mmCIF file of C-alpha atoms and ligand atoms in Angstrom:
data_model
loop_
_atom_site.group_PDB
_atom_site.id
_atom_site.type_symbol
_atom_site.label_atom_id
_atom_site.label_comp_id
_atom_site.label_asym_id
_atom_site.label_seq_id
_atom_site.Cartn_x
_atom_site.Cartn_y
_atom_site.Cartn_z
ATOM 1 C CA MET I 1 0.000 0.000 0.000
ATOM 2 C CA GLU I 2 1.427 3.333 -1.039
ATOM 3 C CA LYS I 3 1.013 6.270 1.369
ATOM 4 C CA LYS I 4 -0.511 9.535 0.150
ATOM 5 C CA ASP I 5 2.055 12.006 -1.035
ATOM 6 C CA LEU I 6 1.684 14.649 1.687
ATOM 7 C CA ASN I 7 4.244 16.712 3.516
ATOM 8 C CA TRP I 8 3.274 15.004 6.787
ATOM 9 C CA SER I 9 5.234 17.288 9.079
ATOM 10 C CA GLU I 10 3.481 20.385 7.675
ATOM 11 C CA ILE I 11 -0.169 19.337 7.518
ATOM 12 C CA GLY I 12 -1.348 21.111 10.712
ATOM 13 C CA PHE I 13 -4.759 20.355 12.192
ATOM 14 C CA ALA I 14 -6.997 20.502 9.125
ATOM 15 C CA TYR I 15 -9.629 18.464 7.267
ATOM 16 C CA HIS I 16 -8.714 16.378 4.218
ATOM 17 C CA VAL I 17 -11.332 14.378 2.336
ATOM 18 C CA THR I 18 -10.133 10.777 2.719
ATOM 19 C CA ASN I 19 -11.245 7.606 0.875
ATOM 20 C CA MET I 20 -14.086 6.168 2.919
ATOM 21 C CA ARG I 21 -16.317 6.916 5.917
ATOM 22 C CA TYR I 22 -18.793 4.749 7.850
ATOM 23 C CA VAL I 23 -22.564 5.399 8.071
ATOM 24 C CA SER I 24 -25.369 3.750 10.012
ATOM 25 C CA ASN I 25 -28.952 4.999 10.348
ATOM 26 C CA TYR I 26 -31.361 4.619 13.262
ATOM 27 C CA LYS I 27 -35.030 4.259 12.324
ATOM 28 C CA ASN I 28 -38.074 2.582 13.904
ATOM 29 C CA GLY I 29 -36.134 1.976 17.105
ATOM 30 C CA ALA I 30 -33.097 0.156 15.602
ATOM 31 C CA TRP I 31 -29.703 0.832 14.009
ATOM 32 C CA ASP I 32 -29.317 -0.589 10.503
ATOM 33 C CA GLU I 33 -26.403 -2.754 9.445
ATOM 34 C CA GLY I 34 -24.254 0.217 8.401
ATOM 35 C CA GLY I 35 -21.236 0.238 6.127
ATOM 36 C CA LEU I 36 -18.605 2.265 4.333
ATOM 37 C CA THR I 37 -19.327 4.910 1.726
ATOM 38 C CA ALA I 38 -17.157 7.074 -0.489
ATOM 39 C CA ASP I 39 -19.680 9.942 -0.270
ATOM 40 C CA ALA I 40 -18.420 12.669 2.076
ATOM 41 C CA ASN I 41 -21.635 14.704 1.800
ATOM 42 C CA ILE I 42 -24.876 14.406 3.751
ATOM 43 C CA VAL I 43 -28.328 15.350 2.470
ATOM 44 C CA LEU I 44 -30.777 16.306 5.222
ATOM 45 C CA ASN I 45 -34.310 17.592 5.530
ATOM 46 C CA GLU I 46 -34.376 21.341 6.285
ATOM 47 C CA CYS I 47 -36.082 20.627 9.621
ATOM 48 C CA ALA I 48 -33.694 17.857 10.796
ATOM 49 C CA GLY I 49 -33.217 17.886 14.569
ATOM 50 C CA ILE I 50 -29.495 18.608 14.251
ATOM 51 C CA LEU I 51 -30.199 21.761 12.243
ATOM 52 C CA GLN I 52 -32.936 23.119 14.497
ATOM 53 C CA TYR I 53 -32.042 22.059 18.039
ATOM 54 C CA CYS I 54 -28.405 20.880 17.803
ATOM 55 C CA GLN I 55 -29.018 17.289 18.860
ATOM 56 C CA GLU I 56 -25.507 15.962 18.168
ATOM 57 C CA VAL I 57 -22.623 14.247 19.986
ATOM 58 C CA PHE I 58 -19.148 13.310 18.793
ATOM 59 C CA GLU I 59 -15.818 11.740 19.685
ATOM 60 C CA GLY I 60 -12.184 12.187 18.728
ATOM 61 C CA LEU I 61 -9.430 9.582 18.741
ATOM 62 C CA LYS I 62 -6.297 8.870 16.726
ATOM 63 C CA ALA I 63 -4.647 6.054 14.782
ATOM 64 C CA TYR I 64 -0.853 5.887 14.768
ATOM 65 C CA THR I 65 1.800 4.012 12.829
ATOM 66 C CA THR I 66 4.016 2.357 15.429
ATOM 67 C CA VAL I 67 7.750 1.800 15.292
ATOM 68 C CA ASN I 68 7.016 -1.750 13.946
ATOM 69 C CA GLY I 69 4.833 -0.433 11.143
ATOM 70 C CA ASP I 70 1.532 -1.527 12.726
ATOM 71 C CA ILE I 71 -1.488 0.774 12.586
ATOM 72 C CA VAL I 72 -3.054 1.069 16.050
ATOM 73 C CA THR I 73 -5.653 3.081 17.933
ATOM 74 C CA PHE I 74 -5.365 4.223 21.547
ATOM 75 C CA ARG I 75 -8.065 3.168 24.049
ATOM 76 C CA PRO I 76 -10.969 3.329 21.539
ATOM 77 C CA ASP I 77 -13.194 1.471 24.041
ATOM 78 C CA LEU I 78 -13.191 4.587 26.253
ATOM 79 C CA ASN I 79 -14.344 6.770 23.351
ATOM 80 C CA ALA I 80 -17.132 4.280 22.617
ATOM 81 C CA GLU I 81 -18.271 4.385 26.251
ATOM 82 C CA ARG I 82 -18.076 8.175 26.490
ATOM 83 C CA MET I 83 -20.120 8.531 23.307
ATOM 84 C CA MET I 84 -22.798 6.288 24.788
ATOM 85 C CA ASP I 85 -22.872 8.503 27.909
ATOM 86 C CA SER I 86 -23.067 11.629 25.733
ATOM 87 C CA ALA I 87 -25.919 10.163 23.673
ATOM 88 C CA LYS I 88 -27.950 9.246 26.765
ATOM 89 C CA ARG I 89 -27.649 12.791 28.139
ATOM 90 C CA MET I 90 -28.864 14.157 24.785
ATOM 91 C CA GLU I 91 -31.832 11.733 24.608
ATOM 92 C CA MET I 92 -30.272 9.945 21.631
ATOM 93 C CA PRO I 93 -30.081 6.163 21.123
ATOM 94 C CA PRO I 94 -26.538 5.075 22.142
ATOM 95 C CA PHE I 95 -24.525 3.488 19.339
ATOM 96 C CA PRO I 96 -23.406 0.086 20.683
ATOM 97 C CA LYS I 97 -19.778 -0.140 21.820
ATOM 98 C CA GLU I 98 -18.848 -3.155 19.650
ATOM 99 C CA ARG I 99 -20.335 -1.435 16.609
ATOM 100 C CA PHE I 100 -18.425 1.779 17.375
ATOM 101 C CA LEU I 101 -15.161 -0.192 17.565
ATOM 102 C CA ASP I 102 -15.986 -1.985 14.315
ATOM 103 C CA ALA I 103 -16.786 1.310 12.550
ATOM 104 C CA VAL I 104 -13.452 2.807 13.667
ATOM 105 C CA GLU I 105 -11.614 -0.299 12.497
ATOM 106 C CA GLN I 106 -13.307 -0.329 9.090
ATOM 107 C CA VAL I 107 -12.616 3.373 8.538
ATOM 108 C CA VAL I 108 -8.951 3.131 9.505
ATOM 109 C CA LYS I 109 -8.389 0.052 7.306
ATOM 110 C CA ALA I 110 -10.120 1.690 4.343
ATOM 111 C CA ASN I 111 -7.920 4.782 4.761
ATOM 112 C CA ALA I 112 -4.628 3.080 5.625
ATOM 113 C CA ASP I 113 -2.855 5.095 2.921
ATOM 114 C CA TRP I 114 -3.812 8.262 4.849
ATOM 115 C CA VAL I 115 -2.284 7.124 8.172
ATOM 116 C CA PRO I 116 0.873 9.213 8.608
ATOM 117 C CA PRO I 117 4.131 7.230 8.791
ATOM 118 C CA TYR I 118 6.041 6.572 12.014
ATOM 119 C CA GLY I 119 8.292 9.458 12.949
ATOM 120 C CA SER I 120 6.366 12.103 10.986
ATOM 121 C CA GLY I 121 4.840 13.647 14.125
ATOM 122 C CA ALA I 122 1.399 13.351 12.478
ATOM 123 C CA SER I 123 -1.433 10.874 13.091
ATOM 124 C CA LEU I 124 -4.846 9.974 11.710
ATOM 125 C CA TYR I 125 -7.606 11.815 13.578
ATOM 126 C CA ILE I 126 -10.843 9.802 13.714
ATOM 127 C CA ARG I 127 -14.141 11.593 14.240
ATOM 128 C CA PRO I 128 -17.161 9.422 15.142
ATOM 129 C CA TYR I 129 -20.355 11.450 15.559
ATOM 130 C CA MET I 130 -24.111 11.105 15.512
ATOM 131 C CA PHE I 131 -26.957 13.503 14.973
ATOM 132 C CA ALA I 132 -30.735 13.807 14.754
ATOM 133 C CA SER I 133 -31.638 13.319 11.106
ATOM 134 C CA SER I 134 -35.462 13.399 11.069
ATOM 135 C CA PRO I 135 -37.575 16.585 11.186
ATOM 136 C CA VAL I 136 -38.551 18.131 14.544
ATOM 137 C CA ILE I 137 -40.272 21.459 14.935
ATOM 138 C CA GLY I 138 -41.695 21.210 18.461
ATOM 139 C CA VAL I 139 -38.826 20.982 20.954
ATOM 140 C CA LYS I 140 -38.335 17.244 21.525
ATOM 141 C CA PRO I 141 -35.886 14.472 20.595
ATOM 142 C CA ALA I 142 -35.977 13.317 16.957
ATOM 143 C CA GLU I 143 -37.160 9.862 15.921
ATOM 144 C CA GLU I 144 -34.277 9.117 13.530
ATOM 145 C CA TYR I 145 -30.488 9.452 13.831
ATOM 146 C CA GLN I 146 -27.356 8.958 11.799
ATOM 147 C CA PHE I 147 -24.008 7.700 13.137
ATOM 148 C CA ARG I 148 -20.929 8.422 11.025
ATOM 149 C CA THR I 149 -17.177 8.118 11.341
ATOM 150 C CA PHE I 150 -14.670 9.847 9.115
ATOM 151 C CA CYS I 151 -10.942 10.411 9.445
ATOM 152 C CA THR I 152 -8.338 12.961 8.412
ATOM 153 C CA PRO I 153 -4.567 13.097 8.873
ATOM 154 C CA VAL I 154 -3.466 15.772 11.363
ATOM 155 C CA GLY I 155 -0.370 17.384 12.784
ATOM 156 C CA PRO I 156 -0.145 19.461 15.989
ATOM 157 C CA TYR I 157 -3.352 21.170 17.145
ATOM 158 C CA PHE I 158 -1.578 24.383 18.150
ATOM 159 C CA LYS I 159 0.557 26.283 15.665
ATOM 160 C CA GLY I 160 4.147 26.194 16.830
ATOM 161 C CA GLY I 161 3.887 22.564 18.036
ATOM 162 C CA ALA I 162 5.442 22.267 21.454
ATOM 163 C CA LYS I 163 5.940 26.008 22.067
ATOM 164 C CA PRO I 164 4.370 27.121 25.361
ATOM 165 C CA LEU I 165 0.965 28.769 25.008
ATOM 166 C CA THR I 166 -0.457 31.958 26.451
ATOM 167 C CA LEU I 167 -4.023 31.697 27.763
ATOM 168 C CA CYS I 168 -6.490 34.272 28.985
ATOM 169 C CA VAL I 169 -9.048 33.783 31.730
ATOM 170 C CA SER I 170 -12.352 33.995 29.909
ATOM 171 C CA ASP I 171 -15.241 36.240 30.897
ATOM 172 C CA PHE I 172 -17.541 33.707 29.216
ATOM 173 C CA ASP I 173 -18.477 30.196 30.370
ATOM 174 C CA ARG I 174 -18.335 27.104 28.146
ATOM 175 C CA ALA I 175 -20.705 25.109 30.326
ATOM 176 C CA ALA I 176 -23.531 25.654 32.798
ATOM 177 C CA PRO I 177 -23.837 24.226 36.318
ATOM 178 C CA HIS I 178 -25.757 20.931 35.923
ATOM 179 C CA GLY I 179 -25.538 21.389 32.144
ATOM 180 C CA THR I 180 -23.718 19.431 29.421
ATOM 181 C CA GLY I 181 -20.063 20.367 30.019
ATOM 182 C CA HIS I 182 -19.214 16.761 30.958
ATOM 183 C CA ILE I 183 -20.347 15.275 27.631
ATOM 184 C CA LYS I 184 -18.997 15.696 24.128
ATOM 185 C CA ALA I 185 -21.865 17.526 22.446
ATOM 186 C CA GLY I 186 -21.296 19.967 19.578
ATOM 187 C CA LEU I 187 -23.397 22.554 21.389
ATOM 188 C CA ASN I 188 -20.643 23.019 24.008
ATOM 189 C CA TYR I 189 -18.220 23.971 21.249
ATOM 190 C CA ALA I 190 -20.715 26.367 19.644
ATOM 191 C CA MET I 191 -20.981 27.986 23.104
ATOM 192 C CA SER I 192 -17.226 28.513 23.225
ATOM 193 C CA LEU I 193 -16.738 30.002 19.736
ATOM 194 C CA HIS I 194 -17.326 33.636 20.686
ATOM 195 C CA ALA I 195 -14.859 33.370 23.572
ATOM 196 C CA HIS I 196 -12.399 31.644 21.217
ATOM 197 C CA VAL I 197 -12.588 34.377 18.557
ATOM 198 C CA GLU I 198 -12.313 37.148 21.171
ATOM 199 C CA ALA I 199 -9.270 35.489 22.786
ATOM 200 C CA HIS I 200 -7.566 35.117 19.395
ATOM 201 C CA LYS I 201 -8.296 38.750 18.491
ATOM 202 C CA ARG I 202 -6.518 39.754 21.684
ATOM 203 C CA GLY I 203 -3.498 37.599 20.778
ATOM 204 C CA PHE I 204 -4.116 34.645 23.116
ATOM 205 C CA ASP I 205 -3.824 30.994 22.074
ATOM 206 C CA GLU I 206 -6.744 29.718 24.132
ATOM 207 C CA ASN I 207 -9.160 30.452 26.969
ATOM 208 C CA MET I 208 -8.990 29.223 30.517
ATOM 209 C CA PHE I 209 -12.638 28.719 31.481
ATOM 210 C CA LEU I 210 -13.681 28.957 35.127
ATOM 211 C CA ASP I 211 -16.406 27.034 36.947
ATOM 212 C CA PRO I 212 -19.705 28.519 35.801
ATOM 213 C CA GLY I 213 -21.270 28.402 39.278
ATOM 214 C CA THR I 214 -18.808 30.547 41.245
ATOM 215 C CA ARG I 215 -16.065 31.551 38.747
ATOM 216 C CA THR I 216 -13.499 30.642 41.391
ATOM 217 C CA TYR I 217 -12.056 27.352 40.123
ATOM 218 C CA VAL I 218 -10.180 26.365 36.963
ATOM 219 C CA GLU I 219 -12.177 24.176 34.565
ATOM 220 C CA GLU I 220 -10.653 23.544 31.136
ATOM 221 C CA THR I 221 -10.104 25.141 27.722
ATOM 222 C CA GLY I 222 -12.431 24.805 24.725
ATOM 223 C CA GLY I 223 -10.808 21.499 23.737
ATOM 224 C CA ALA I 224 -8.501 20.179 26.462
ATOM 225 C CA ASN I 225 -8.197 19.528 30.218
ATOM 226 C CA PHE I 226 -5.544 21.069 32.486
ATOM 227 C CA LEU I 227 -2.679 19.333 34.255
ATOM 228 C CA PHE I 228 -0.557 21.237 36.788
ATOM 229 C CA VAL I 229 2.766 20.217 38.303
ATOM 230 C CA THR I 230 3.535 21.406 41.837
ATOM 231 C CA LYS I 231 6.952 22.645 42.929
ATOM 232 C CA ASP I 232 7.271 19.271 44.765
ATOM 233 C CA ASN I 233 6.813 17.367 41.505
ATOM 234 C CA GLU I 234 3.240 16.252 42.096
ATOM 235 C CA ILE I 235 0.478 16.292 39.499
ATOM 236 C CA VAL I 236 -2.734 18.185 40.234
ATOM 237 C CA THR I 237 -5.708 18.206 37.881
ATOM 238 C CA PRO I 238 -9.039 20.014 38.287
ATOM 239 C CA LYS I 239 -12.083 18.112 39.515
ATOM 240 C CA SER I 240 -15.448 19.377 38.326
ATOM 241 C CA ASP I 241 -18.771 18.017 37.150
ATOM 242 C CA SER I 242 -18.806 20.357 34.173
ATOM 243 C CA ILE I 243 -15.551 19.411 32.412
ATOM 244 C CA LEU I 244 -15.128 16.671 29.822
ATOM 245 C CA PRO I 245 -13.555 13.525 31.349
ATOM 246 C CA SER I 246 -10.515 13.493 29.052
ATOM 247 C CA ILE I 247 -9.160 10.086 28.074
ATOM 248 C CA THR I 248 -5.711 11.630 27.608
ATOM 249 C CA ARG I 249 -5.856 13.076 31.121
ATOM 250 C CA ARG I 250 -6.936 9.753 32.628
ATOM 251 C CA SER I 251 -4.069 8.092 30.749
ATOM 252 C CA MET I 252 -1.535 10.753 31.836
ATOM 253 C CA LEU I 253 -2.519 10.312 35.482
ATOM 254 C CA HIS I 254 -1.885 6.580 35.157
ATOM 255 C CA VAL I 255 1.454 7.224 33.443
ATOM 256 C CA ALA I 256 2.487 9.755 36.104
ATOM 257 C CA GLU I 257 1.598 7.406 38.942
ATOM 258 C CA HIS I 258 2.648 4.020 37.564
ATOM 259 C CA TYR I 259 5.472 4.836 35.126
ATOM 260 C CA LEU I 260 6.986 7.937 36.715
ATOM 261 C CA GLY I 261 6.173 7.198 40.369
ATOM 262 C CA MET I 262 4.563 10.589 40.925
ATOM 263 C CA LYS I 263 1.763 11.500 43.302
ATOM 264 C CA VAL I 264 -1.393 12.568 41.456
ATOM 265 C CA THR I 265 -4.347 14.448 42.905
ATOM 266 C CA GLN I 266 -7.661 15.343 41.364
ATOM 267 C CA ARG I 267 -9.225 18.249 43.252
ATOM 268 C CA GLN I 268 -10.759 21.666 42.796
ATOM 269 C CA VAL I 269 -8.045 24.124 41.711
ATOM 270 C CA ARG I 270 -8.595 27.785 42.628
ATOM 271 C CA LEU I 271 -7.685 30.369 40.021
ATOM 272 C CA ASP I 272 -5.857 32.334 42.714
ATOM 273 C CA GLU I 273 -3.490 29.426 43.484
ATOM 274 C CA ILE I 274 -2.226 28.623 39.972
ATOM 275 C CA GLY I 275 0.750 30.974 40.390
ATOM 276 C CA ASP I 276 2.101 28.443 42.904
ATOM 277 C CA PHE I 277 2.517 25.692 40.290
ATOM 278 C CA ALA I 278 5.791 24.935 38.498
ATOM 279 C CA GLU I 279 4.317 23.734 35.195
ATOM 280 C CA CYS I 280 1.018 23.674 33.389
ATOM 281 C CA GLY I 281 -0.163 21.701 30.366
ATOM 282 C CA LEU I 282 -3.272 21.108 28.268
ATOM 283 C CA CYS I 283 -4.125 17.526 27.496
ATOM 284 C CA GLY I 284 -6.432 15.979 24.959
ATOM 285 C CA THR I 285 -6.435 13.830 21.849
ATOM 286 C CA ALA I 286 -5.844 16.839 19.602
ATOM 287 C CA ALA I 287 -3.669 18.780 22.079
ATOM 288 C CA VAL I 288 -1.691 15.636 23.179
ATOM 289 C CA ILE I 289 0.023 17.555 25.987
ATOM 290 C CA SER I 290 0.709 21.155 25.114
ATOM 291 C CA PRO I 291 2.676 23.295 27.564
ATOM 292 C CA VAL I 292 1.221 26.532 28.947
ATOM 293 C CA GLY I 293 3.782 29.223 29.728
ATOM 294 C CA ARG I 294 1.542 32.087 30.823
ATOM 295 C CA VAL I 295 -2.031 32.820 31.899
ATOM 296 C CA VAL I 296 -3.370 36.378 31.806
ATOM 297 C CA ASP I 297 -6.191 37.204 34.193
ATOM 298 C CA HIS I 298 -7.400 40.718 33.334
ATOM 299 C CA GLY I 299 -3.994 42.336 33.420
ATOM 300 C CA ARG I 300 -2.549 40.055 36.105
ATOM 301 C CA GLU I 301 0.092 37.792 34.531
ATOM 302 C CA ILE I 302 0.821 34.355 35.903
ATOM 303 C CA CYS I 303 4.069 33.061 34.403
ATOM 304 C CA PHE I 304 5.013 29.456 35.094
ATOM 305 C CA PRO I 305 8.670 28.901 35.998
ATOM 306 C CA SER I 306 8.986 26.525 33.006
ATOM 307 C CA GLY I 307 8.968 29.687 30.852
ATOM 308 C CA MET I 308 7.976 30.475 27.264
ATOM 309 C CA ASP I 309 10.731 28.627 25.387
ATOM 310 C CA HIS I 310 10.107 24.934 25.970
ATOM 311 C CA MET I 311 8.080 22.354 27.860
ATOM 312 C CA GLY I 312 8.837 21.980 31.544
ATOM 313 C CA PRO I 313 10.722 18.790 32.509
ATOM 314 C CA VAL I 314 7.731 16.941 34.000
ATOM 315 C CA ILE I 315 5.351 17.745 31.140
ATOM 316 C CA GLN I 316 8.123 16.651 28.765
ATOM 317 C CA LYS I 317 8.463 13.289 30.574
ATOM 318 C CA LEU I 318 4.702 12.755 30.489
ATOM 319 C CA TYR I 319 4.650 13.635 26.802
ATOM 320 C CA ASP I 320 7.540 11.297 25.965
ATOM 321 C CA THR I 321 6.050 8.381 27.895
ATOM 322 C CA LEU I 322 2.519 8.727 26.570
ATOM 323 C CA THR I 323 3.579 9.206 22.942
ATOM 324 C CA GLY I 324 6.050 6.328 23.402
ATOM 325 C CA ILE I 325 3.153 4.088 24.487
ATOM 326 C CA GLN I 326 1.098 5.211 21.481
ATOM 327 C CA LEU I 327 3.971 4.670 19.028
ATOM 328 C CA GLY I 328 5.110 1.337 20.455
ATOM 329 C CA THR I 329 8.466 2.426 21.877
ATOM 330 C CA VAL I 330 7.283 2.157 25.515
ATOM 331 C CA ASP I 331 5.363 -0.889 26.832
ATOM 332 C CA ALA I 332 1.656 -0.144 27.098
ATOM 333 C CA PRO I 333 -0.653 -1.112 29.942
ATOM 334 C CA GLU I 334 -2.877 -4.089 29.085
ATOM 335 C CA GLY I 335 -5.683 -3.155 26.670
ATOM 336 C CA TRP I 336 -4.547 0.384 25.813
ATOM 337 C CA ILE I 337 -3.329 -0.311 22.278
ATOM 338 C CA HIS I 338 -5.715 -1.760 19.719
ATOM 339 C CA LYS I 339 -3.938 -3.148 16.642
ATOM 340 C CA ILE I 340 -5.892 -2.621 13.420
ATOM 341 C CA CYS I 341 -3.513 -3.838 10.734
HETATM 342 N N1 LIG E 1 -11.977 18.822 26.992
HETATM 343 C C1 LIG E 1 -12.641 19.145 25.893
HETATM 344 C C2 LIG E 1 -13.625 20.243 25.970
HETATM 345 C C3 LIG E 1 -12.393 18.449 24.691
HETATM 346 O O1 LIG E 1 -13.039 18.766 23.575
HETATM 347 C C4 LIG E 1 -11.437 17.433 24.674
HETATM 348 C C5 LIG E 1 -11.182 16.673 23.449
HETATM 349 O O2 LIG E 1 -11.664 15.598 23.241
HETATM 350 C C6 LIG E 1 -10.771 17.133 25.861
HETATM 351 C C7 LIG E 1 -11.055 17.845 27.002
HETATM 352 C C8 LIG E 1 -9.771 16.037 25.888
HETATM 353 O O3 LIG E 1 -10.383 14.779 25.883
HETATM 354 P P1 LIG E 1 -9.664 13.521 25.283
HETATM 355 O O4 LIG E 1 -8.373 13.402 25.986
HETATM 356 O O5 LIG E 1 -10.570 12.394 25.599
HETATM 357 O O6 LIG E 1 -9.507 13.758 23.835
HETATM 358 C C1 LIG E 2 -10.189 16.204 20.522
HETATM 359 O O1 LIG E 2 -9.136 16.428 21.109
HETATM 360 O O2 LIG E 2 -10.438 15.107 19.992
HETATM 361 C C2 LIG E 2 -11.239 17.214 20.426
HETATM 362 O O3 LIG E 2 -12.345 16.863 20.099
HETATM 363 C C3 LIG E 2 -10.910 18.605 20.683
HETATM 364 C C4 LIG E 2 -11.169 19.506 19.540
HETATM 365 C C5 LIG E 2 -10.770 20.850 20.008
HETATM 366 C C6 LIG E 2 -10.464 19.141 18.287
#
């Protein structure tokens, strides 16, 4: 199989139309058999539930080429489970876990020529999603749904790769107390777009969102969770009911504890204490682990001792170990790596 002729190290985080995607439809209370299609376009009724009331959930995971030349995915079972949780919260019929895993596998195999080679720094981003496809005009869940999975090769999410980011504390919230911040629904991202554009206009890379109830505690950014490193080399990560339970963060905490022998704590993190930390990073499938050098809170600057030139030493170790596990150069915990071909 010949790989696509792309400049893999320069592709950035962008959409490419790849060979095949997977589709299954839900009608009369059941999912159909589903299968691959070459058609990247969707035709919908003008009144489809997704278009009127945003009934949609999605996932994001990656396929990698390992050092041995295998194509693998990383903990896809957790994405399948999280998507089922998201669907339930949105009154949508969950797409069964085994079928989710099969869809991911079929899509990756059918697009193997788009999986970036080992050592390129790029990977294949896989986007499973489902949405209300039948018409609804009164506010209620739709009767019919479509599940799809497509993929696209991607490089680093943030321009500049591993260069430390500057964040601003947002005046907007991405989630509501008792809302949908803990699930992966497109509506949360629509909520964050205005804050995102405003932050970029002011020269910041991302927003730091605070807890929507009291605006006292650190939550997350629009697309990643926070990890902090204390001056005593311990990991601290925010606990909140309104942030997305990141699979990368859960994996990093395991790596920190079991591979690096570090103490890890999940607790509420006050905005006014972050100046005490030695390092800060953003973690997620797209972000991997991206270092944060500075946070600006309305004129007050919090600069982490790790500085603006490179990743701090602990974030670097976490990054090296996790990416080593994903690329097959570090032994993985049982069940984390799913070989596709
Ligand atoms: N938080 C938000 C809001 C996200 O969109 C993502 C991306 O999926 C994450 C955190 C990181 O989650 P994960 O590590 O499962 O990709
Ligand atoms: C991911 O990391 O998979 C996400 O969905 C985040 C998004 C900002 C690309």
